[in-house]
Structure formats: C-alpha cells, structure tokens
Amino acid sequence: MRGLLAVALAKRIGQPLTVEVAREVVAECLPDLSMGAVAVERRGDLVFQAEQLGPDPAAGELAAQRLRFLEETLPPGVPAHVQWDELRQIERSGQLLILTVRRDGLLLGSVWLNLYQDLNTGEPVACDDMLFMEQGARGGMVVVHLWRYAERVLEQLGRVQMSCHSREANNAGRLARFVGGQITHTGFSKRIGCGQERAQRAGKD
C-alpha cells in the first residue's frame, strides 16, 4: 500500500493537490476487485454472484442486510455504528468480497469475506466477516449452495483456506461441519470498560 501511494504521488509531483487529483490517487492505490474475475452461477431459479457496495455504501440492499445481521448478533444494548466508508475502502482495496444469492432479483442472503495473507504461513486465505440469510431462505439448502459457491470463487482467486466464525446464538457450526469444516479454535468475547463486568460480578455475588 505504501509503495503504491509513493508511486502515485511521484507521478504527480508539481501538481496542486486538488480534490480531483486526490480521487485519482485513491483510485490508483485502491483499485476495485474486478467483478469480471468472479463467475456468475445459476442453480435452478437461484443466481449466485459477486456484488459491491454502491457509491453511498450505507444505502441499498446490502447495507440493509448487514444491519439486520447486526440486530441478531450484537450483544444486547450495543448499538450498530457501521463504518461504511472504511468498509468501502477495504472493498476497493480488494480485501473484501461480497457474494450474494438471489431469486427473481430478490436478495436471499450474502456472505462477506475478508481476503488477506496469513502472516504466519504467507498463504493467501479468507475469513468470513458475516454470513446472513433472510428468514424465508433459512432451514434449507440455499445457504449450503451459497457456501459452496464461495468456496469455488475463493479457489478461483487463489485462496487456499477459508475460515468462518460460528456464533453460539444461531448454531451456525452445523453448517460449517456439514460442508467439511473442522474446529480449529474456540473463541470468546468479553465487554470491558463499560460497567458490564461490574454488573456481571454483582449478579454472581
């Protein structure tokens, strides 16, 4: 990233740093992941494809679906405050891939994947940021087909491993096991510095 920025700025030595020039530099350093590199697949009336956040990342179907996901997964009392501009920049850098499944144009679900290099092995890998299915699309094989599609896309992009988070609240671990995933670690989270720890201790006394 620093190298790309240095080259982009060097090309423009002597130019006034206008808003337009700044946009050119950002676009050069953070190129969009080519959607043409991701194949669209059809299975019956289902369409699987890659999609991107729009110019206003907080608007549109993908943003609305992410907010519904957060309503179900954030701890009680913790409000959603999505950093939409940061998400869009990460997406433009090629480090976030959003895959969706639709039926007759209706968005049924999506999986958001972080793409990165494992610092311990040097391998190109992926990890889910979120996986969400609308209520009417749960309980069947649609989510399995979406997951399998994600695996094929990641393989096509040269990723050698896909990791996922299984939330206790929705028992998503069943899906991971069904598609051949293996348990590699157990994760824990704890809210600190916001009075909740004191309240939890008081409840145990």
CSV table of C-alpha atoms in Angstrom, one decimal, residues 1-2 4 25-35 52-53 84-98 113-117 157 159:
chain,number,residue,atom,x,y,z
A,1,MET,CA,0.0,0.0,0.0
A,2,ARG,CA,2.8,2.5,0.9
A,4,LEU,CA,1.5,2.2,-4.4
A,25,VAL,CA,-4.6,8.8,-6.2
A,26,VAL,CA,-7.1,6.9,-4.1
A,27,ALA,CA,-8.5,5.1,-7.2
A,28,GLU,CA,-4.9,4.1,-8.2
A,29,CYS,CA,-4.0,2.8,-4.8
A,30,LEU,CA,-7.3,1.1,-4.1
A,31,PRO,CA,-8.4,-0.5,-7.3
A,32,ASP,CA,-11.8,-2.2,-7.4
A,33,LEU,CA,-11.7,-6.0,-7.2
A,34,SER,CA,-12.7,-7.0,-10.8
A,35,MET,CA,-16.2,-8.4,-10.7
A,52,GLN,CA,-20.3,-4.4,-4.5
A,53,LEU,CA,-21.4,-1.6,-2.1
A,84,TRP,CA,-19.4,2.4,5.9
A,85,ASP,CA,-16.6,4.5,4.4
A,86,GLU,CA,-14.0,2.2,5.8
A,87,LEU,CA,-15.8,-0.9,4.5
A,88,ARG,CA,-16.0,0.7,1.1
A,89,GLN,CA,-12.3,1.4,1.1
A,90,ILE,CA,-11.5,-2.1,2.2
A,91,GLU,CA,-13.7,-3.4,-0.6
A,92,ARG,CA,-12.0,-1.2,-3.2
A,93,SER,CA,-8.6,-2.4,-2.0
A,94,GLY,CA,-9.6,-6.0,-2.9
A,95,GLN,CA,-9.6,-7.2,0.7
A,96,LEU,CA,-13.4,-7.6,1.0
A,97,LEU,CA,-15.5,-9.7,-1.3
A,98,ILE,CA,-19.3,-9.8,-1.1
A,113,LEU,CA,-15.3,-12.4,3.0
A,114,ASN,CA,-12.1,-10.8,4.2
A,115,LEU,CA,-9.2,-11.6,1.9
A,116,TYR,CA,-5.7,-11.4,3.3
A,117,GLN,CA,-2.3,-13.1,3.6
A,157,LEU,CA,-9.0,-16.4,-6.8
A,159,ARG,CA,-7.2,-18.6,-1.8
